[in-house]
Amino acid sequence: MLRRLIRLFQKAPTEQTDEHGIVLDSVPNHVAIIMDGNGRWAKRRGLPRIAGHRAGMQAVKEITTAADDIGVKVLTLYAFSTENWKRPTDEVDFLMRLPEEFLRMELDTLMKRNCRIRILGHPEGLPEHTRKVVQDAERKTKDNTGLILNIALNYGSRAEMIQAVKQIAQQVADGTLQVDDIDEQSMEKSLLTHGLPDPDLMIRTSGEVRLSNFLLWQAAYTELWFTNMFWPDFKRDDFYHAIREFQSRGRRFGGLK
Ligand code: IPE
Ligand code: IPE
Ligand code: MG
């Protein structure tokens, strides 16, 4: 009897969940998304691939809002990889105009939400007009303290790591860093994601089950979640479904629970 009473008192206080069943105090800090399947979404409708990219923009808007609403701190969206330059020029040109279109429509709303835009990638490889609009948006939102919307544009993990290794090698050559002092922190400091926490959850749409050169270093202990849905069909409820599944997993980081 006494033991039962003690157990009753020891029971964890009931977790606070919101109306979507999300546990409010264990929302992932950083969610990364490989937004894939725009082309197939369009093809299925007999539309050109670019129609899929435009439809994908609506999903970006919806998921950014959904993430901000539950208190995600960093949302990283894979918009264009260093390998996507291999696509036909028309498609690449269209994709390079999309950030402009997106920001023209959404920047005010993002500003009101206190959202900070950051571009993750190699800006020097972008066409001038794209670079200008995204850097303007970074500047305008730089003092905002809410959700960090990290847009991976001309991003490739291998290029990022090569750049980091070069930076470290230069410090060694300059004598400001000893080889023995190179550690995970020196690497992290030299990556494009410096200052950001590693992603807790990575989502990929479209049924492909691979990372496609996205955040290879940072995803060492990230929970991965895949869905067959195409990106333009991915809605707030689907995002929250992924978050709930994330919350039901046990993360061990190599240790024991
Ligand atoms: C993702 O959709 C967007 C980008 C890679 C720019 P895709 O364009 O890769 O669509 P699928 O994979 O061909 O369906
Ligand atoms: C990954 O998708 C890149 C982005 C979503 C921006 P891809 O469609 O380029 O990847 P693969 O070619 O199927 O691996
Ligand atoms: Mg694809």
mmCIF file of C-alpha atoms and ligand atoms in Angstrom:
data_model
loop_
_atom_site.group_PDB
_atom_site.id
_atom_site.type_symbol
_atom_site.label_atom_id
_atom_site.label_comp_id
_atom_site.label_asym_id
_atom_site.label_seq_id
_atom_site.Cartn_x
_atom_site.Cartn_y
_atom_site.Cartn_z
ATOM 1 C CA MET A 1 0.000 0.000 0.000
ATOM 2 C CA LEU A 2 2.680 2.436 1.113
ATOM 3 C CA ARG A 3 4.820 1.483 -1.879
ATOM 4 C CA ARG A 4 1.897 2.143 -4.204
ATOM 5 C CA LEU A 5 1.358 5.540 -2.683
ATOM 6 C CA ILE A 6 5.049 6.415 -3.079
ATOM 7 C CA ARG A 7 4.949 5.308 -6.729
ATOM 8 C CA LEU A 8 1.928 7.494 -7.313
ATOM 9 C CA PHE A 9 3.784 10.526 -6.025
ATOM 10 C CA GLN A 10 6.901 9.671 -7.990
ATOM 11 C CA LYS A 11 5.005 9.472 -11.261
ATOM 12 C CA ALA A 12 6.280 12.106 -13.668
ATOM 13 C CA PRO A 13 4.005 15.090 -13.984
ATOM 14 C CA THR A 14 1.867 14.699 -17.116
ATOM 15 C CA GLU A 15 3.648 16.089 -20.139
ATOM 16 C CA GLN A 16 2.208 19.263 -21.570
ATOM 17 C CA THR A 17 1.078 18.671 -25.126
ATOM 18 C CA ASP A 18 -0.502 21.110 -27.561
ATOM 19 C CA GLU A 19 -3.600 20.463 -29.673
ATOM 20 C CA HIS A 20 -1.472 18.491 -32.172
ATOM 21 C CA GLY A 21 -0.158 16.116 -29.519
ATOM 22 C CA ILE A 22 3.276 17.737 -29.556
ATOM 23 C CA VAL A 23 5.142 17.765 -26.254
ATOM 24 C CA LEU A 24 5.875 21.430 -25.795
ATOM 25 C CA ASP A 25 9.080 21.150 -23.808
ATOM 26 C CA SER A 26 10.800 18.735 -26.171
ATOM 27 C CA VAL A 27 10.291 20.412 -29.514
ATOM 28 C CA PRO A 28 13.439 19.865 -31.633
ATOM 29 C CA ASN A 29 15.626 22.976 -31.659
ATOM 30 C CA HIS A 30 16.800 22.446 -35.204
ATOM 31 C CA VAL A 31 14.858 20.746 -37.994
ATOM 32 C CA ALA A 32 16.427 20.251 -41.433
ATOM 33 C CA ILE A 33 14.359 19.338 -44.483
ATOM 34 C CA ILE A 34 15.328 17.898 -47.856
ATOM 35 C CA MET A 35 12.422 19.266 -49.880
ATOM 36 C CA ASP A 36 12.288 16.673 -52.629
ATOM 37 C CA GLY A 37 9.741 15.546 -55.229
ATOM 38 C CA ASN A 38 8.674 18.797 -56.896
ATOM 39 C CA GLY A 39 9.394 17.436 -60.372
ATOM 40 C CA ARG A 40 7.474 14.196 -59.829
ATOM 41 C CA TRP A 41 4.578 16.101 -58.277
ATOM 42 C CA ALA A 42 4.319 18.163 -61.478
ATOM 43 C CA LYS A 43 4.804 15.202 -63.795
ATOM 44 C CA ARG A 44 1.942 13.368 -62.143
ATOM 45 C CA ARG A 45 -0.292 16.296 -63.027
ATOM 46 C CA GLY A 46 0.989 16.593 -66.592
ATOM 47 C CA LEU A 47 2.667 19.898 -65.703
ATOM 48 C CA PRO A 48 6.202 21.128 -66.398
ATOM 49 C CA ARG A 49 8.726 20.551 -63.588
ATOM 50 C CA ILE A 50 8.861 24.247 -62.773
ATOM 51 C CA ALA A 51 5.177 24.138 -61.804
ATOM 52 C CA GLY A 52 6.257 21.729 -59.089
ATOM 53 C CA HIS A 53 8.900 24.140 -57.844
ATOM 54 C CA ARG A 54 6.364 26.937 -57.660
ATOM 55 C CA ALA A 55 3.939 24.706 -55.754
ATOM 56 C CA GLY A 56 6.826 23.779 -53.455
ATOM 57 C CA MET A 57 7.111 27.409 -52.470
ATOM 58 C CA GLN A 58 3.667 27.258 -50.851
ATOM 59 C CA ALA A 59 4.870 24.341 -48.766
ATOM 60 C CA VAL A 60 7.907 26.361 -47.685
ATOM 61 C CA LYS A 61 5.583 29.060 -46.460
ATOM 62 C CA GLU A 62 3.306 26.637 -44.626
ATOM 63 C CA ILE A 63 6.078 24.631 -42.967
ATOM 64 C CA THR A 64 8.010 27.729 -41.886
ATOM 65 C CA THR A 65 4.897 28.984 -40.117
ATOM 66 C CA ALA A 66 4.183 25.557 -38.639
ATOM 67 C CA ALA A 67 7.744 25.302 -37.277
ATOM 68 C CA ASP A 68 7.669 28.798 -35.825
ATOM 69 C CA ASP A 69 4.274 28.168 -34.189
ATOM 70 C CA ILE A 70 5.598 25.310 -32.067
ATOM 71 C CA GLY A 71 8.869 27.013 -31.150
ATOM 72 C CA VAL A 72 11.435 25.381 -33.439
ATOM 73 C CA LYS A 73 14.546 27.596 -33.213
ATOM 74 C CA VAL A 74 16.262 26.765 -36.508
ATOM 75 C CA LEU A 75 14.684 25.476 -39.711
ATOM 76 C CA THR A 76 17.131 24.540 -42.461
ATOM 77 C CA LEU A 77 15.628 23.993 -45.902
ATOM 78 C CA TYR A 78 17.592 22.368 -48.713
ATOM 79 C CA ALA A 79 16.599 24.472 -51.714
ATOM 80 C CA PHE A 80 19.446 23.945 -54.201
ATOM 81 C CA SER A 81 22.471 21.680 -53.991
ATOM 82 C CA THR A 82 25.929 22.116 -55.489
ATOM 83 C CA GLU A 83 24.974 19.189 -57.750
ATOM 84 C CA ASN A 84 21.706 20.739 -58.969
ATOM 85 C CA TRP A 85 23.667 22.830 -61.517
ATOM 86 C CA LYS A 86 23.683 19.653 -63.620
ATOM 87 C CA ARG A 87 20.005 20.215 -64.466
ATOM 88 C CA PRO A 88 18.783 21.842 -67.694
ATOM 89 C CA THR A 89 19.501 25.589 -67.848
ATOM 90 C CA ASP A 90 15.806 26.512 -67.962
ATOM 91 C CA GLU A 91 15.122 24.717 -64.723
ATOM 92 C CA VAL A 92 18.213 26.146 -63.017
ATOM 93 C CA ASP A 93 17.282 29.671 -64.148
ATOM 94 C CA PHE A 94 13.809 29.217 -62.756
ATOM 95 C CA LEU A 95 15.130 27.934 -59.441
ATOM 96 C CA MET A 96 17.501 30.902 -59.194
ATOM 97 C CA ARG A 97 14.519 33.276 -59.570
ATOM 98 C CA LEU A 98 12.427 31.562 -56.904
ATOM 99 C CA PRO A 99 14.124 33.099 -53.834
ATOM 100 C CA GLU A 100 13.300 36.521 -55.299
ATOM 101 C CA GLU A 101 9.668 35.589 -55.776
ATOM 102 C CA PHE A 102 9.450 33.972 -52.352
ATOM 103 C CA LEU A 103 10.993 36.908 -50.529
ATOM 104 C CA ARG A 104 8.928 39.475 -52.419
ATOM 105 C CA MET A 105 5.804 37.735 -51.150
ATOM 106 C CA GLU A 106 6.953 36.620 -47.709
ATOM 107 C CA LEU A 107 9.603 38.956 -46.345
ATOM 108 C CA ASP A 108 7.106 41.268 -44.588
ATOM 109 C CA THR A 109 5.400 38.351 -42.882
ATOM 110 C CA LEU A 110 8.747 36.865 -41.851
ATOM 111 C CA MET A 111 9.801 40.259 -40.484
ATOM 112 C CA LYS A 112 6.601 40.448 -38.428
ATOM 113 C CA ARG A 113 7.320 37.001 -37.080
ATOM 114 C CA ASN A 114 10.751 38.218 -35.947
ATOM 115 C CA CYS A 115 12.275 35.593 -38.190
ATOM 116 C CA ARG A 116 15.913 35.758 -39.235
ATOM 117 C CA ILE A 117 16.910 34.620 -42.698
ATOM 118 C CA ARG A 118 20.304 33.051 -43.221
ATOM 119 C CA ILE A 119 21.714 31.619 -46.402
ATOM 120 C CA LEU A 120 23.703 28.429 -46.052
ATOM 121 C CA GLY A 121 25.886 27.751 -49.041
ATOM 122 C CA HIS A 122 28.429 29.244 -51.359
ATOM 123 C CA PRO A 123 27.013 32.655 -52.361
ATOM 124 C CA GLU A 124 29.887 33.345 -54.772
ATOM 125 C CA GLY A 125 28.505 30.660 -57.079
ATOM 126 C CA LEU A 126 25.040 32.244 -57.313
ATOM 127 C CA PRO A 127 23.971 34.547 -60.140
ATOM 128 C CA GLU A 128 24.274 38.200 -59.131
ATOM 129 C CA HIS A 129 20.499 38.818 -59.013
ATOM 130 C CA THR A 130 19.913 35.855 -56.684
ATOM 131 C CA ARG A 131 22.827 36.731 -54.434
ATOM 132 C CA LYS A 132 21.618 40.301 -54.115
ATOM 133 C CA VAL A 133 18.069 39.471 -52.980
ATOM 134 C CA VAL A 134 19.104 36.819 -50.505
ATOM 135 C CA GLN A 135 21.856 38.961 -49.014
ATOM 136 C CA ASP A 136 19.401 41.872 -48.736
ATOM 137 C CA ALA A 137 17.003 39.627 -46.838
ATOM 138 C CA GLU A 138 19.831 38.503 -44.538
ATOM 139 C CA ARG A 139 20.718 42.118 -43.836
ATOM 140 C CA LYS A 140 17.122 43.215 -43.238
ATOM 141 C CA THR A 141 16.421 40.405 -40.793
ATOM 142 C CA LYS A 142 19.817 40.208 -39.085
ATOM 143 C CA ASP A 143 18.635 41.667 -35.763
ATOM 144 C CA ASN A 144 15.544 39.481 -35.530
ATOM 145 C CA THR A 145 15.651 37.081 -32.628
ATOM 146 C CA GLY A 146 12.947 34.522 -33.541
ATOM 147 C CA LEU A 147 13.099 31.486 -35.800
ATOM 148 C CA ILE A 148 16.246 31.227 -37.900
ATOM 149 C CA LEU A 149 15.208 30.271 -41.419
ATOM 150 C CA ASN A 150 18.334 28.827 -42.889
ATOM 151 C CA ILE A 151 18.031 28.418 -46.640
ATOM 152 C CA ALA A 152 20.546 26.001 -48.136
ATOM 153 C CA LEU A 153 21.203 27.477 -51.550
ATOM 154 C CA ASN A 154 24.100 26.243 -53.630
ATOM 155 C CA TYR A 155 24.928 24.108 -50.608
ATOM 156 C CA GLY A 156 26.987 20.932 -50.648
ATOM 157 C CA SER A 157 28.345 19.217 -47.595
ATOM 158 C CA ARG A 158 31.565 18.059 -49.246
ATOM 159 C CA ALA A 159 32.350 21.543 -50.552
ATOM 160 C CA GLU A 160 31.627 22.873 -47.068
ATOM 161 C CA MET A 161 33.993 20.374 -45.465
ATOM 162 C CA ILE A 162 36.744 21.036 -47.998
ATOM 163 C CA GLN A 163 36.469 24.736 -47.284
ATOM 164 C CA ALA A 164 36.654 24.025 -43.547
ATOM 165 C CA VAL A 165 39.727 21.824 -43.939
ATOM 166 C CA LYS A 166 41.432 24.519 -46.027
ATOM 167 C CA GLN A 167 40.686 27.119 -43.365
ATOM 168 C CA ILE A 168 42.144 24.882 -40.662
ATOM 169 C CA ALA A 169 45.198 24.058 -42.773
ATOM 170 C CA GLN A 170 45.769 27.788 -43.282
ATOM 171 C CA GLN A 171 45.670 28.380 -39.514
ATOM 172 C CA VAL A 172 48.258 25.649 -39.064
ATOM 173 C CA ALA A 173 50.421 27.168 -41.824
ATOM 174 C CA ASP A 174 50.116 30.585 -40.147
ATOM 175 C CA GLY A 175 51.131 29.096 -36.828
ATOM 176 C CA THR A 176 47.886 30.114 -35.072
ATOM 177 C CA LEU A 177 46.769 26.513 -34.599
ATOM 178 C CA GLN A 178 48.718 23.389 -33.644
ATOM 179 C CA VAL A 179 47.918 20.116 -35.425
ATOM 180 C CA ASP A 180 47.367 18.455 -32.052
ATOM 181 C CA ASP A 181 44.760 21.045 -31.155
ATOM 182 C CA ILE A 182 42.532 20.261 -34.143
ATOM 183 C CA ASP A 183 39.310 18.858 -32.721
ATOM 184 C CA GLU A 184 35.584 18.742 -33.415
ATOM 185 C CA GLN A 185 35.286 22.328 -32.272
ATOM 186 C CA SER A 186 37.834 23.620 -34.777
ATOM 187 C CA MET A 187 35.895 21.816 -37.501
ATOM 188 C CA GLU A 188 32.543 23.169 -36.317
ATOM 189 C CA LYS A 189 33.916 26.699 -36.202
ATOM 190 C CA SER A 190 34.988 26.415 -39.820
ATOM 191 C CA LEU A 191 31.726 25.005 -41.180
ATOM 192 C CA LEU A 192 29.014 27.177 -42.733
ATOM 193 C CA THR A 193 26.693 26.201 -39.873
ATOM 194 C CA HIS A 194 29.000 27.626 -37.186
ATOM 195 C CA GLY A 195 27.048 28.952 -34.236
ATOM 196 C CA LEU A 196 24.020 26.755 -34.970
ATOM 197 C CA PRO A 197 23.103 23.595 -33.071
ATOM 198 C CA ASP A 198 23.254 20.320 -35.026
ATOM 199 C CA PRO A 199 19.906 19.300 -36.522
ATOM 200 C CA ASP A 200 17.845 17.178 -34.130
ATOM 201 C CA LEU A 201 15.528 15.981 -36.860
ATOM 202 C CA MET A 202 15.997 15.653 -40.609
ATOM 203 C CA ILE A 203 12.989 15.117 -42.865
ATOM 204 C CA ARG A 204 13.120 14.018 -46.494
ATOM 205 C CA THR A 205 10.066 13.921 -48.717
ATOM 206 C CA SER A 206 9.523 12.072 -52.031
ATOM 207 C CA GLY A 207 10.448 8.527 -51.015
ATOM 208 C CA GLU A 208 14.189 8.849 -51.640
ATOM 209 C CA VAL A 209 16.143 7.514 -48.702
ATOM 210 C CA ARG A 210 19.498 9.286 -48.883
ATOM 211 C CA LEU A 211 21.171 12.475 -47.727
ATOM 212 C CA SER A 212 22.249 13.826 -51.141
ATOM 213 C CA ASN A 213 25.235 15.725 -49.740
ATOM 214 C CA PHE A 214 23.254 17.531 -47.031
ATOM 215 C CA LEU A 215 24.772 18.298 -43.604
ATOM 216 C CA LEU A 216 26.923 15.169 -43.512
ATOM 217 C CA TRP A 217 29.033 16.315 -40.575
ATOM 218 C CA GLN A 218 26.181 17.921 -38.665
ATOM 219 C CA ALA A 219 23.810 14.949 -39.018
ATOM 220 C CA ALA A 220 26.052 12.538 -37.092
ATOM 221 C CA TYR A 221 23.328 12.011 -34.461
ATOM 222 C CA THR A 222 20.313 13.509 -36.196
ATOM 223 C CA GLU A 223 17.060 11.550 -36.180
ATOM 224 C CA LEU A 224 16.054 10.818 -39.776
ATOM 225 C CA TRP A 225 12.450 10.736 -40.945
ATOM 226 C CA PHE A 226 11.338 9.848 -44.456
ATOM 227 C CA THR A 227 7.991 10.084 -46.194
ATOM 228 C CA ASN A 228 6.794 9.121 -49.680
ATOM 229 C CA MET A 229 4.876 12.374 -50.017
ATOM 230 C CA PHE A 230 6.100 14.883 -52.570
ATOM 231 C CA TRP A 231 7.210 18.196 -51.126
ATOM 232 C CA PRO A 232 4.327 20.315 -52.563
ATOM 233 C CA ASP A 233 1.849 17.991 -50.792
ATOM 234 C CA PHE A 234 3.621 18.221 -47.432
ATOM 235 C CA LYS A 235 1.400 20.097 -44.998
ATOM 236 C CA ARG A 236 1.435 21.346 -41.415
ATOM 237 C CA ASP A 237 -0.157 18.116 -40.128
ATOM 238 C CA ASP A 238 2.506 16.022 -41.858
ATOM 239 C CA PHE A 239 5.213 18.146 -40.292
ATOM 240 C CA TYR A 240 3.653 17.701 -36.861
ATOM 241 C CA HIS A 241 3.398 13.967 -37.505
ATOM 242 C CA ALA A 242 7.178 13.899 -38.027
ATOM 243 C CA ILE A 243 7.693 15.940 -34.845
ATOM 244 C CA ARG A 244 5.545 13.527 -32.811
ATOM 245 C CA GLU A 245 7.513 10.564 -34.122
ATOM 246 C CA PHE A 246 10.738 12.351 -33.277
ATOM 247 C CA GLN A 247 9.439 12.848 -29.746
ATOM 248 C CA SER A 248 8.728 9.143 -29.366
ATOM 249 C CA ARG A 249 12.306 8.110 -30.192
ATOM 250 C CA GLY A 250 15.053 7.428 -27.688
ATOM 251 C CA ARG A 251 18.256 9.279 -28.500
ATOM 252 C CA ARG A 252 21.345 7.763 -26.936
ATOM 253 C CA PHE A 253 24.303 9.422 -28.676
ATOM 254 C CA GLY A 254 26.255 6.238 -28.205
ATOM 255 C CA GLY A 255 25.558 6.048 -24.486
ATOM 256 C CA LEU A 256 22.930 4.146 -22.578
ATOM 257 C CA LYS A 257 19.450 5.301 -21.798
HETATM 258 C C1 IPE B 1 13.357 19.111 -55.171
HETATM 259 O O1 IPE B 1 12.547 18.562 -56.139
HETATM 260 C C2 IPE B 1 13.779 20.520 -55.492
HETATM 261 C C3 IPE B 1 15.168 20.635 -55.926
HETATM 262 C C4 IPE B 1 16.058 19.696 -55.936
HETATM 263 C C5 IPE B 1 15.576 21.937 -56.403
HETATM 264 P P1 IPE B 1 13.140 17.856 -57.428
HETATM 265 O O2 IPE B 1 13.242 18.879 -58.504
HETATM 266 O O3 IPE B 1 14.381 17.134 -57.127
HETATM 267 O O4 IPE B 1 11.974 16.855 -57.770
HETATM 268 P P2 IPE B 1 12.133 15.356 -58.271
HETATM 269 O O5 IPE B 1 13.025 14.661 -57.288
HETATM 270 O O6 IPE B 1 12.733 15.419 -59.628
HETATM 271 O O7 IPE B 1 10.747 14.821 -58.265
HETATM 272 C C1 IPE B 2 18.356 17.036 -53.024
HETATM 273 O O1 IPE B 2 17.447 16.603 -53.977
HETATM 274 C C2 IPE B 2 18.576 18.512 -53.161
HETATM 275 C C3 IPE B 2 17.442 19.369 -52.802
HETATM 276 C C4 IPE B 2 16.300 18.986 -52.337
HETATM 277 C C5 IPE B 2 17.675 20.763 -52.990
HETATM 278 P P1 IPE B 2 17.909 16.012 -55.375
HETATM 279 O O2 IPE B 2 16.657 15.698 -56.114
HETATM 280 O O3 IPE B 2 18.862 16.933 -56.021
HETATM 281 O O4 IPE B 2 18.686 14.711 -54.928
HETATM 282 P P2 IPE B 2 19.010 13.374 -55.728
HETATM 283 O O5 IPE B 2 19.634 13.769 -57.025
HETATM 284 O O6 IPE B 2 17.707 12.667 -55.937
HETATM 285 O O7 IPE B 2 19.913 12.625 -54.820
HETATM 286 MG MG MG B 3 14.792 15.260 -56.481
#
